[in-house]
């Protein structure tokens, strides 16, 4: 899985560089507007391949080691192929995408503090006799594959809005830690593994057409 992620990462940046240089194709630059007020950056470049198909290279950065008291640090790259039903970069479209991500976050089911248990299932006690209660967080890598859909609105000759969402399978390798002492809570000798089908992308992108 590590080799696959490194290979996909190289492909993502190579294709993004190619898309930027390929000035003859219809090109749009995009920014995910709802993320900007909370300090997250989600940028993309989309280029047409023909009258119906396009490729989009996208980067997402959430730099927050702590956001509202929760770990939320994510660095993700995405490649997406899109098919437009009527006209390029206008109206409805469907797509397929792949993403790689490095993260230090708290998964949705680890947001609340919980008691820490001993190996025999009894609660751990602190020096003052109270039960040890703490949150947990995860550091790892994820490979994501999914399908997407959306609608591209035209505001003017240059400006537009891209509303989209996607769902896919996320396969992760990670290590889990207690927040009160940063020691591991999982029992894996090296990496833990998980897989789930979840919504993995979505937003409202402000678009600017270069040509």
mmCIF file with all atom_site columns, C-alpha atoms in Angstrom:
data_model
loop_
_atom_site.group_PDB
_atom_site.id
_atom_site.type_symbol
_atom_site.label_atom_id
_atom_site.label_alt_id
_atom_site.label_comp_id
_atom_site.label_asym_id
_atom_site.label_entity_id
_atom_site.label_seq_id
_atom_site.pdbx_PDB_ins_code
_atom_site.Cartn_x
_atom_site.Cartn_y
_atom_site.Cartn_z
_atom_site.occupancy
_atom_site.B_iso_or_equiv
_atom_site.pdbx_formal_charge
_atom_site.auth_seq_id
_atom_site.auth_comp_id
_atom_site.auth_asym_id
_atom_site.auth_atom_id
_atom_site.pdbx_PDB_model_num
ATOM 1   C CA . UNK A 1 1   ? 0.000   0.000  0.000   1.00 0.00 ? 1   UNK A CA 1
ATOM 2   C CA . UNK A 1 2   ? 2.878   2.400  0.776   1.00 0.00 ? 2   UNK A CA 1
ATOM 3   C CA . UNK A 1 3   ? 4.330   1.793  -2.715  1.00 0.00 ? 3   UNK A CA 1
ATOM 4   C CA . UNK A 1 4   ? 0.917   2.390  -4.304  1.00 0.00 ? 4   UNK A CA 1
ATOM 5   C CA . UNK A 1 5   ? 0.552   5.710  -2.469  1.00 0.00 ? 5   UNK A CA 1
ATOM 6   C CA . UNK A 1 6   ? 4.018   6.909  -3.488  1.00 0.00 ? 6   UNK A CA 1
ATOM 7   C CA . UNK A 1 7   ? 3.328   5.975  -7.111  1.00 0.00 ? 7   UNK A CA 1
ATOM 8   C CA . UNK A 1 8   ? -0.081  7.668  -7.102  1.00 0.00 ? 8   UNK A CA 1
ATOM 9   C CA . UNK A 1 9   ? 1.432   10.785 -5.526  1.00 0.00 ? 9   UNK A CA 1
ATOM 10  C CA . UNK A 1 10  ? 4.025   11.049 -8.297  1.00 0.00 ? 10  UNK A CA 1
ATOM 11  C CA . UNK A 1 11  ? 1.322   10.535 -10.931 1.00 0.00 ? 11  UNK A CA 1
ATOM 12  C CA . UNK A 1 12  ? -0.846  13.259 -9.332  1.00 0.00 ? 12  UNK A CA 1
ATOM 13  C CA . UNK A 1 13  ? 1.851   15.921 -9.381  1.00 0.00 ? 13  UNK A CA 1
ATOM 14  C CA . UNK A 1 14  ? 3.056   14.921 -12.856 1.00 0.00 ? 14  UNK A CA 1
ATOM 15  C CA . UNK A 1 15  ? -0.455  15.165 -14.268 1.00 0.00 ? 15  UNK A CA 1
ATOM 16  C CA . UNK A 1 16  ? -1.118  18.474 -12.490 1.00 0.00 ? 16  UNK A CA 1
ATOM 17  C CA . UNK A 1 17  ? 2.057   19.890 -14.056 1.00 0.00 ? 17  UNK A CA 1
ATOM 18  C CA . UNK A 1 18  ? 0.990   18.575 -17.458 1.00 0.00 ? 18  UNK A CA 1
ATOM 19  C CA . UNK A 1 19  ? -2.488  20.072 -17.122 1.00 0.00 ? 19  UNK A CA 1
ATOM 20  C CA . UNK A 1 20  ? -1.099  23.495 -16.289 1.00 0.00 ? 20  UNK A CA 1
ATOM 21  C CA . UNK A 1 21  ? 1.276   23.426 -19.278 1.00 0.00 ? 21  UNK A CA 1
ATOM 22  C CA . UNK A 1 22  ? -1.356  22.216 -21.740 1.00 0.00 ? 22  UNK A CA 1
ATOM 23  C CA . UNK A 1 23  ? -2.681  25.685 -22.533 1.00 0.00 ? 23  UNK A CA 1
ATOM 24  C CA . UNK A 1 24  ? -4.526  24.703 -25.712 1.00 0.00 ? 24  UNK A CA 1
ATOM 25  C CA . UNK A 1 25  ? -7.264  22.855 -23.839 1.00 0.00 ? 25  UNK A CA 1
ATOM 26  C CA . UNK A 1 26  ? -10.160 24.546 -22.056 1.00 0.00 ? 26  UNK A CA 1
ATOM 27  C CA . UNK A 1 27  ? -8.882  25.245 -18.553 1.00 0.00 ? 27  UNK A CA 1
ATOM 28  C CA . UNK A 1 28  ? -10.451 26.246 -15.241 1.00 0.00 ? 28  UNK A CA 1
ATOM 29  C CA . UNK A 1 29  ? -8.842  27.159 -11.936 1.00 0.00 ? 29  UNK A CA 1
ATOM 30  C CA . UNK A 1 30  ? -10.935 26.480 -8.829  1.00 0.00 ? 30  UNK A CA 1
ATOM 31  C CA . UNK A 1 31  ? -11.062 27.181 -5.105  1.00 0.00 ? 31  UNK A CA 1
ATOM 32  C CA . UNK A 1 32  ? -13.440 25.561 -2.619  1.00 0.00 ? 32  UNK A CA 1
ATOM 33  C CA . UNK A 1 33  ? -14.994 28.681 -1.105  1.00 0.00 ? 33  UNK A CA 1
ATOM 34  C CA . UNK A 1 34  ? -16.618 27.258 2.092   1.00 0.00 ? 34  UNK A CA 1
ATOM 35  C CA . UNK A 1 35  ? -13.258 25.995 3.387   1.00 0.00 ? 35  UNK A CA 1
ATOM 36  C CA . UNK A 1 36  ? -11.434 29.335 3.151   1.00 0.00 ? 36  UNK A CA 1
ATOM 37  C CA . UNK A 1 37  ? -13.026 31.023 6.221   1.00 0.00 ? 37  UNK A CA 1
ATOM 38  C CA . UNK A 1 38  ? -11.844 28.131 8.441   1.00 0.00 ? 38  UNK A CA 1
ATOM 39  C CA . UNK A 1 39  ? -8.290  28.189 7.096   1.00 0.00 ? 39  UNK A CA 1
ATOM 40  C CA . UNK A 1 40  ? -8.448  25.112 4.864   1.00 0.00 ? 40  UNK A CA 1
ATOM 41  C CA . UNK A 1 41  ? -7.144  25.220 1.299   1.00 0.00 ? 41  UNK A CA 1
ATOM 42  C CA . UNK A 1 42  ? -8.746  23.226 -1.522  1.00 0.00 ? 42  UNK A CA 1
ATOM 43  C CA . UNK A 1 43  ? -7.506  24.162 -5.011  1.00 0.00 ? 43  UNK A CA 1
ATOM 44  C CA . UNK A 1 44  ? -8.005  22.435 -8.365  1.00 0.00 ? 44  UNK A CA 1
ATOM 45  C CA . UNK A 1 45  ? -7.275  22.739 -12.072 1.00 0.00 ? 45  UNK A CA 1
ATOM 46  C CA . UNK A 1 46  ? -9.577  21.114 -14.643 1.00 0.00 ? 46  UNK A CA 1
ATOM 47  C CA . UNK A 1 47  ? -8.776  20.664 -18.324 1.00 0.00 ? 47  UNK A CA 1
ATOM 48  C CA . UNK A 1 48  ? -10.865 19.312 -21.168 1.00 0.00 ? 48  UNK A CA 1
ATOM 49  C CA . UNK A 1 49  ? -9.770  16.236 -23.113 1.00 0.00 ? 49  UNK A CA 1
ATOM 50  C CA . UNK A 1 50  ? -12.506 16.516 -25.732 1.00 0.00 ? 50  UNK A CA 1
ATOM 51  C CA . UNK A 1 51  ? -16.084 17.826 -25.912 1.00 0.00 ? 51  UNK A CA 1
ATOM 52  C CA . UNK A 1 52  ? -17.328 15.524 -23.102 1.00 0.00 ? 52  UNK A CA 1
ATOM 53  C CA . UNK A 1 53  ? -14.400 14.346 -20.950 1.00 0.00 ? 53  UNK A CA 1
ATOM 54  C CA . UNK A 1 54  ? -12.076 16.285 -18.647 1.00 0.00 ? 54  UNK A CA 1
ATOM 55  C CA . UNK A 1 55  ? -9.373  15.642 -16.054 1.00 0.00 ? 55  UNK A CA 1
ATOM 56  C CA . UNK A 1 56  ? -9.077  17.463 -12.738 1.00 0.00 ? 56  UNK A CA 1
ATOM 57  C CA . UNK A 1 57  ? -6.057  17.558 -10.395 1.00 0.00 ? 57  UNK A CA 1
ATOM 58  C CA . UNK A 1 58  ? -6.856  18.734 -6.881  1.00 0.00 ? 58  UNK A CA 1
ATOM 59  C CA . UNK A 1 59  ? -5.056  19.441 -3.616  1.00 0.00 ? 59  UNK A CA 1
ATOM 60  C CA . UNK A 1 60  ? -6.521  19.765 -0.127  1.00 0.00 ? 60  UNK A CA 1
ATOM 61  C CA . UNK A 1 61  ? -4.693  21.029 2.978   1.00 0.00 ? 61  UNK A CA 1
ATOM 62  C CA . UNK A 1 62  ? -6.118  21.256 6.487   1.00 0.00 ? 62  UNK A CA 1
ATOM 63  C CA . UNK A 1 63  ? -3.140  22.450 8.572   1.00 0.00 ? 63  UNK A CA 1
ATOM 64  C CA . UNK A 1 64  ? -4.911  22.322 11.945  1.00 0.00 ? 64  UNK A CA 1
ATOM 65  C CA . UNK A 1 65  ? -3.080  20.345 14.628  1.00 0.00 ? 65  UNK A CA 1
ATOM 66  C CA . UNK A 1 66  ? -6.033  21.417 16.771  1.00 0.00 ? 66  UNK A CA 1
ATOM 67  C CA . UNK A 1 67  ? -9.397  22.683 15.464  1.00 0.00 ? 67  UNK A CA 1
ATOM 68  C CA . UNK A 1 68  ? -12.061 23.283 18.108  1.00 0.00 ? 68  UNK A CA 1
ATOM 69  C CA . UNK A 1 69  ? -9.927  21.075 20.345  1.00 0.00 ? 69  UNK A CA 1
ATOM 70  C CA . UNK A 1 70  ? -9.822  18.191 17.839  1.00 0.00 ? 70  UNK A CA 1
ATOM 71  C CA . UNK A 1 71  ? -6.966  16.925 15.650  1.00 0.00 ? 71  UNK A CA 1
ATOM 72  C CA . UNK A 1 72  ? -7.729  17.855 12.022  1.00 0.00 ? 72  UNK A CA 1
ATOM 73  C CA . UNK A 1 73  ? -4.522  17.815 9.971   1.00 0.00 ? 73  UNK A CA 1
ATOM 74  C CA . UNK A 1 74  ? -4.953  16.468 6.408   1.00 0.00 ? 74  UNK A CA 1
ATOM 75  C CA . UNK A 1 75  ? -2.845  16.640 3.251   1.00 0.00 ? 75  UNK A CA 1
ATOM 76  C CA . UNK A 1 76  ? -4.585  15.090 0.228   1.00 0.00 ? 76  UNK A CA 1
ATOM 77  C CA . UNK A 1 77  ? -4.138  14.907 -3.536  1.00 0.00 ? 77  UNK A CA 1
ATOM 78  C CA . UNK A 1 78  ? -6.895  13.815 -5.938  1.00 0.00 ? 78  UNK A CA 1
ATOM 79  C CA . UNK A 1 79  ? -7.189  12.916 -9.616  1.00 0.00 ? 79  UNK A CA 1
ATOM 80  C CA . UNK A 1 80  ? -10.672 12.873 -11.137 1.00 0.00 ? 80  UNK A CA 1
ATOM 81  C CA . UNK A 1 81  ? -12.029 12.065 -14.576 1.00 0.00 ? 81  UNK A CA 1
ATOM 82  C CA . UNK A 1 82  ? -15.328 13.699 -15.505 1.00 0.00 ? 82  UNK A CA 1
ATOM 83  C CA . UNK A 1 83  ? -18.003 13.169 -18.138 1.00 0.00 ? 83  UNK A CA 1
ATOM 84  C CA . UNK A 1 84  ? -20.312 16.103 -18.982 1.00 0.00 ? 84  UNK A CA 1
ATOM 85  C CA . UNK A 1 85  ? -23.736 15.161 -20.320 1.00 0.00 ? 85  UNK A CA 1
ATOM 86  C CA . UNK A 1 86  ? -24.281 18.249 -22.490 1.00 0.00 ? 86  UNK A CA 1
ATOM 87  C CA . UNK A 1 87  ? -21.394 20.707 -22.770 1.00 0.00 ? 87  UNK A CA 1
ATOM 88  C CA . UNK A 1 88  ? -17.859 20.812 -21.349 1.00 0.00 ? 88  UNK A CA 1
ATOM 89  C CA . UNK A 1 89  ? -17.749 22.439 -17.892 1.00 0.00 ? 89  UNK A CA 1
ATOM 90  C CA . UNK A 1 90  ? -21.453 23.252 -18.017 1.00 0.00 ? 90  UNK A CA 1
ATOM 91  C CA . UNK A 1 91  ? -24.409 21.459 -16.439 1.00 0.00 ? 91  UNK A CA 1
ATOM 92  C CA . UNK A 1 92  ? -24.524 17.947 -14.963 1.00 0.00 ? 92  UNK A CA 1
ATOM 93  C CA . UNK A 1 93  ? -21.553 15.589 -14.869 1.00 0.00 ? 93  UNK A CA 1
ATOM 94  C CA . UNK A 1 94  ? -20.416 12.321 -13.285 1.00 0.00 ? 94  UNK A CA 1
ATOM 95  C CA . UNK A 1 95  ? -16.891 11.300 -12.421 1.00 0.00 ? 95  UNK A CA 1
ATOM 96  C CA . UNK A 1 96  ? -14.522 8.760  -10.935 1.00 0.00 ? 96  UNK A CA 1
ATOM 97  C CA . UNK A 1 97  ? -11.634 9.721  -8.677  1.00 0.00 ? 97  UNK A CA 1
ATOM 98  C CA . UNK A 1 98  ? -8.687  8.471  -6.681  1.00 0.00 ? 98  UNK A CA 1
ATOM 99  C CA . UNK A 1 99  ? -7.067  10.211 -3.714  1.00 0.00 ? 99  UNK A CA 1
ATOM 100 C CA . UNK A 1 100 ? -4.117  9.740  -1.407  1.00 0.00 ? 100 UNK A CA 1
ATOM 101 C CA . UNK A 1 101 ? -3.994  11.378 2.007   1.00 0.00 ? 101 UNK A CA 1
ATOM 102 C CA . UNK A 1 102 ? -1.721  11.747 5.005   1.00 0.00 ? 102 UNK A CA 1
ATOM 103 C CA . UNK A 1 103 ? -3.556  12.653 8.194   1.00 0.00 ? 103 UNK A CA 1
ATOM 104 C CA . UNK A 1 104 ? -3.389  13.344 11.919  1.00 0.00 ? 104 UNK A CA 1
ATOM 105 C CA . UNK A 1 105 ? -7.023  13.513 12.991  1.00 0.00 ? 105 UNK A CA 1
ATOM 106 C CA . UNK A 1 106 ? -9.775  12.160 15.158  1.00 0.00 ? 106 UNK A CA 1
ATOM 107 C CA . UNK A 1 107 ? -12.131 9.879  13.267  1.00 0.00 ? 107 UNK A CA 1
ATOM 108 C CA . UNK A 1 108 ? -15.834 10.551 13.634  1.00 0.00 ? 108 UNK A CA 1
ATOM 109 C CA . UNK A 1 109 ? -16.282 7.730  16.185  1.00 0.00 ? 109 UNK A CA 1
ATOM 110 C CA . UNK A 1 110 ? -13.390 8.957  18.387  1.00 0.00 ? 110 UNK A CA 1
ATOM 111 C CA . UNK A 1 111 ? -14.495 12.553 18.970  1.00 0.00 ? 111 UNK A CA 1
ATOM 112 C CA . UNK A 1 112 ? -15.678 11.988 22.556  1.00 0.00 ? 112 UNK A CA 1
ATOM 113 C CA . UNK A 1 113 ? -13.498 11.171 25.555  1.00 0.00 ? 113 UNK A CA 1
ATOM 114 C CA . UNK A 1 114 ? -13.891 7.575  26.743  1.00 0.00 ? 114 UNK A CA 1
ATOM 115 C CA . UNK A 1 115 ? -12.618 5.533  29.719  1.00 0.00 ? 115 UNK A CA 1
ATOM 116 C CA . UNK A 1 116 ? -9.299  3.736  29.249  1.00 0.00 ? 116 UNK A CA 1
ATOM 117 C CA . UNK A 1 117 ? -9.510  0.027  30.063  1.00 0.00 ? 117 UNK A CA 1
ATOM 118 C CA . UNK A 1 118 ? -6.898  -2.410 31.292  1.00 0.00 ? 118 UNK A CA 1
ATOM 119 C CA . UNK A 1 119 ? -6.253  -5.685 29.465  1.00 0.00 ? 119 UNK A CA 1
ATOM 120 C CA . UNK A 1 120 ? -8.753  -7.427 31.765  1.00 0.00 ? 120 UNK A CA 1
ATOM 121 C CA . UNK A 1 121 ? -11.474 -4.903 30.881  1.00 0.00 ? 121 UNK A CA 1
ATOM 122 C CA . UNK A 1 122 ? -11.438 -2.967 34.142  1.00 0.00 ? 122 UNK A CA 1
ATOM 123 C CA . UNK A 1 123 ? -11.116 0.849  34.055  1.00 0.00 ? 123 UNK A CA 1
ATOM 124 C CA . UNK A 1 124 ? -7.677  2.347  34.583  1.00 0.00 ? 124 UNK A CA 1
ATOM 125 C CA . UNK A 1 125 ? -7.434  4.543  37.688  1.00 0.00 ? 125 UNK A CA 1
ATOM 126 C CA . UNK A 1 126 ? -5.432  7.749  38.081  1.00 0.00 ? 126 UNK A CA 1
ATOM 127 C CA . UNK A 1 127 ? -3.330  8.571  41.143  1.00 0.00 ? 127 UNK A CA 1
ATOM 128 C CA . UNK A 1 128 ? -6.279  10.371 42.732  1.00 0.00 ? 128 UNK A CA 1
ATOM 129 C CA . UNK A 1 129 ? -8.486  7.291  42.318  1.00 0.00 ? 129 UNK A CA 1
ATOM 130 C CA . UNK A 1 130 ? -10.613 8.626  39.443  1.00 0.00 ? 130 UNK A CA 1
ATOM 131 C CA . UNK A 1 131 ? -11.129 6.707  36.209  1.00 0.00 ? 131 UNK A CA 1
ATOM 132 C CA . UNK A 1 132 ? -8.766  7.698  33.401  1.00 0.00 ? 132 UNK A CA 1
ATOM 133 C CA . UNK A 1 133 ? -10.829 9.266  30.606  1.00 0.00 ? 133 UNK A CA 1
ATOM 134 C CA . UNK A 1 134 ? -9.303  10.658 27.428  1.00 0.00 ? 134 UNK A CA 1
ATOM 135 C CA . UNK A 1 135 ? -9.843  11.162 23.703  1.00 0.00 ? 135 UNK A CA 1
ATOM 136 C CA . UNK A 1 136 ? -8.034  9.255  20.986  1.00 0.00 ? 136 UNK A CA 1
ATOM 137 C CA . UNK A 1 137 ? -6.545  10.309 17.641  1.00 0.00 ? 137 UNK A CA 1
ATOM 138 C CA . UNK A 1 138 ? -5.061  8.620  14.580  1.00 0.00 ? 138 UNK A CA 1
ATOM 139 C CA . UNK A 1 139 ? -2.017  9.237  12.355  1.00 0.00 ? 139 UNK A CA 1
ATOM 140 C CA . UNK A 1 140 ? -1.793  7.458  9.029   1.00 0.00 ? 140 UNK A CA 1
ATOM 141 C CA . UNK A 1 141 ? -2.182  7.236  5.269   1.00 0.00 ? 141 UNK A CA 1
ATOM 142 C CA . UNK A 1 142 ? -5.279  6.564  3.182   1.00 0.00 ? 142 UNK A CA 1
ATOM 143 C CA . UNK A 1 143 ? -5.962  5.446  -0.372  1.00 0.00 ? 143 UNK A CA 1
ATOM 144 C CA . UNK A 1 144 ? -9.431  6.471  -1.581  1.00 0.00 ? 144 UNK A CA 1
ATOM 145 C CA . UNK A 1 145 ? -11.349 5.434  -4.718  1.00 0.00 ? 145 UNK A CA 1
ATOM 146 C CA . UNK A 1 146 ? -14.860 6.599  -5.504  1.00 0.00 ? 146 UNK A CA 1
ATOM 147 C CA . UNK A 1 147 ? -17.507 8.045  -7.786  1.00 0.00 ? 147 UNK A CA 1
ATOM 148 C CA . UNK A 1 148 ? -18.736 11.624 -7.882  1.00 0.00 ? 148 UNK A CA 1
ATOM 149 C CA . UNK A 1 149 ? -21.387 13.829 -9.385  1.00 0.00 ? 149 UNK A CA 1
ATOM 150 C CA . UNK A 1 150 ? -22.164 17.499 -9.605  1.00 0.00 ? 150 UNK A CA 1
ATOM 151 C CA . UNK A 1 151 ? -23.428 20.503 -11.509 1.00 0.00 ? 151 UNK A CA 1
ATOM 152 C CA . UNK A 1 152 ? -21.388 23.300 -13.066 1.00 0.00 ? 152 UNK A CA 1
ATOM 153 C CA . UNK A 1 153 ? -23.166 26.682 -13.046 1.00 0.00 ? 153 UNK A CA 1
ATOM 154 C CA . UNK A 1 154 ? -22.159 29.517 -15.360 1.00 0.00 ? 154 UNK A CA 1
ATOM 155 C CA . UNK A 1 155 ? -22.068 33.000 -13.808 1.00 0.00 ? 155 UNK A CA 1
ATOM 156 C CA . UNK A 1 156 ? -20.297 34.872 -16.601 1.00 0.00 ? 156 UNK A CA 1
ATOM 157 C CA . UNK A 1 157 ? -17.894 34.209 -19.458 1.00 0.00 ? 157 UNK A CA 1
ATOM 158 C CA . UNK A 1 158 ? -15.076 33.636 -16.963 1.00 0.00 ? 158 UNK A CA 1
ATOM 159 C CA . UNK A 1 159 ? -16.724 32.790 -13.630 1.00 0.00 ? 159 UNK A CA 1
ATOM 160 C CA . UNK A 1 160 ? -18.744 29.794 -12.516 1.00 0.00 ? 160 UNK A CA 1
ATOM 161 C CA . UNK A 1 161 ? -19.714 27.559 -9.598  1.00 0.00 ? 161 UNK A CA 1
ATOM 162 C CA . UNK A 1 162 ? -18.993 23.835 -9.321  1.00 0.00 ? 162 UNK A CA 1
ATOM 163 C CA . UNK A 1 163 ? -21.216 22.003 -6.798  1.00 0.00 ? 163 UNK A CA 1
ATOM 164 C CA . UNK A 1 164 ? -20.194 18.380 -6.266  1.00 0.00 ? 164 UNK A CA 1
ATOM 165 C CA . UNK A 1 165 ? -20.077 15.393 -3.906  1.00 0.00 ? 165 UNK A CA 1
ATOM 166 C CA . UNK A 1 166 ? -18.506 11.959 -3.936  1.00 0.00 ? 166 UNK A CA 1
ATOM 167 C CA . UNK A 1 167 ? -18.594 8.659  -2.066  1.00 0.00 ? 167 UNK A CA 1
ATOM 168 C CA . UNK A 1 168 ? -15.945 5.972  -2.057  1.00 0.00 ? 168 UNK A CA 1
ATOM 169 C CA . UNK A 1 169 ? -13.964 3.338  -0.251  1.00 0.00 ? 169 UNK A CA 1
ATOM 170 C CA . UNK A 1 170 ? -11.189 4.519  2.060   1.00 0.00 ? 170 UNK A CA 1
ATOM 171 C CA . UNK A 1 171 ? -8.416  2.027  2.872   1.00 0.00 ? 171 UNK A CA 1
ATOM 172 C CA . UNK A 1 172 ? -6.108  3.242  5.640   1.00 0.00 ? 172 UNK A CA 1
ATOM 173 C CA . UNK A 1 173 ? -3.004  2.266  7.535   1.00 0.00 ? 173 UNK A CA 1
ATOM 174 C CA . UNK A 1 174 ? -2.651  4.166  10.787  1.00 0.00 ? 174 UNK A CA 1
ATOM 175 C CA . UNK A 1 175 ? -1.480  4.268  14.387  1.00 0.00 ? 175 UNK A CA 1
ATOM 176 C CA . UNK A 1 176 ? -3.848  5.261  17.195  1.00 0.00 ? 176 UNK A CA 1
ATOM 177 C CA . UNK A 1 177 ? -2.846  7.373  20.201  1.00 0.00 ? 177 UNK A CA 1
ATOM 178 C CA . UNK A 1 178 ? -4.266  8.552  23.525  1.00 0.00 ? 178 UNK A CA 1
ATOM 179 C CA . UNK A 1 179 ? -4.501  12.353 23.719  1.00 0.00 ? 179 UNK A CA 1
ATOM 180 C CA . UNK A 1 180 ? -3.491  12.632 27.378  1.00 0.00 ? 180 UNK A CA 1
ATOM 181 C CA . UNK A 1 181 ? -0.027  11.025 26.941  1.00 0.00 ? 181 UNK A CA 1
ATOM 182 C CA . UNK A 1 182 ? 0.403   10.473 23.148  1.00 0.00 ? 182 UNK A CA 1
ATOM 183 C CA . UNK A 1 183 ? 1.004   6.752  23.676  1.00 0.00 ? 183 UNK A CA 1
ATOM 184 C CA . UNK A 1 184 ? -0.578  4.160  21.409  1.00 0.00 ? 184 UNK A CA 1
ATOM 185 C CA . UNK A 1 185 ? -3.940  2.694  22.314  1.00 0.00 ? 185 UNK A CA 1
ATOM 186 C CA . UNK A 1 186 ? -4.106  0.099  19.537  1.00 0.00 ? 186 UNK A CA 1
ATOM 187 C CA . UNK A 1 187 ? -2.506  -3.311 19.937  1.00 0.00 ? 187 UNK A CA 1
ATOM 188 C CA . UNK A 1 188 ? -0.940  -3.580 16.465  1.00 0.00 ? 188 UNK A CA 1
ATOM 189 C CA . UNK A 1 189 ? 2.828   -4.157 16.436  1.00 0.00 ? 189 UNK A CA 1
ATOM 190 C CA . UNK A 1 190 ? 3.327   -1.666 13.590  1.00 0.00 ? 190 UNK A CA 1
ATOM 191 C CA . UNK A 1 191 ? 0.443   -0.299 11.482  1.00 0.00 ? 191 UNK A CA 1
ATOM 192 C CA . UNK A 1 192 ? -3.243  -0.816 12.109  1.00 0.00 ? 192 UNK A CA 1
ATOM 193 C CA . UNK A 1 193 ? -5.576  -1.177 9.121   1.00 0.00 ? 193 UNK A CA 1
ATOM 194 C CA . UNK A 1 194 ? -9.126  -0.093 8.384   1.00 0.00 ? 194 UNK A CA 1
ATOM 195 C CA . UNK A 1 195 ? -11.496 0.106  5.446   1.00 0.00 ? 195 UNK A CA 1
ATOM 196 C CA . UNK A 1 196 ? -14.856 1.809  5.081   1.00 0.00 ? 196 UNK A CA 1
ATOM 197 C CA . UNK A 1 197 ? -17.261 3.248  2.518   1.00 0.00 ? 197 UNK A CA 1
ATOM 198 C CA . UNK A 1 198 ? -17.950 6.906  3.342   1.00 0.00 ? 198 UNK A CA 1
ATOM 199 C CA . UNK A 1 199 ? -18.529 10.318 1.694   1.00 0.00 ? 199 UNK A CA 1
ATOM 200 C CA . UNK A 1 200 ? -14.988 11.466 0.864   1.00 0.00 ? 200 UNK A CA 1
ATOM 201 C CA . UNK A 1 201 ? -15.377 14.709 -1.093  1.00 0.00 ? 201 UNK A CA 1
ATOM 202 C CA . UNK A 1 202 ? -17.760 17.567 -1.669  1.00 0.00 ? 202 UNK A CA 1
ATOM 203 C CA . UNK A 1 203 ? -18.007 21.306 -1.828  1.00 0.00 ? 203 UNK A CA 1
ATOM 204 C CA . UNK A 1 204 ? -18.797 24.482 -3.698  1.00 0.00 ? 204 UNK A CA 1
ATOM 205 C CA . UNK A 1 205 ? -15.932 25.628 -5.900  1.00 0.00 ? 205 UNK A CA 1
ATOM 206 C CA . UNK A 1 206 ? -15.650 29.077 -7.390  1.00 0.00 ? 206 UNK A CA 1
ATOM 207 C CA . UNK A 1 207 ? -14.231 28.597 -10.895 1.00 0.00 ? 207 UNK A CA 1
ATOM 208 C CA . UNK A 1 208 ? -12.283 30.883 -13.228 1.00 0.00 ? 208 UNK A CA 1
ATOM 209 C CA . UNK A 1 209 ? -11.883 30.010 -16.911 1.00 0.00 ? 209 UNK A CA 1
ATOM 210 C CA . UNK A 1 210 ? -8.442  30.718 -18.396 1.00 0.00 ? 210 UNK A CA 1
ATOM 211 C CA . UNK A 1 211 ? -9.336  29.943 -22.017 1.00 0.00 ? 211 UNK A CA 1
#
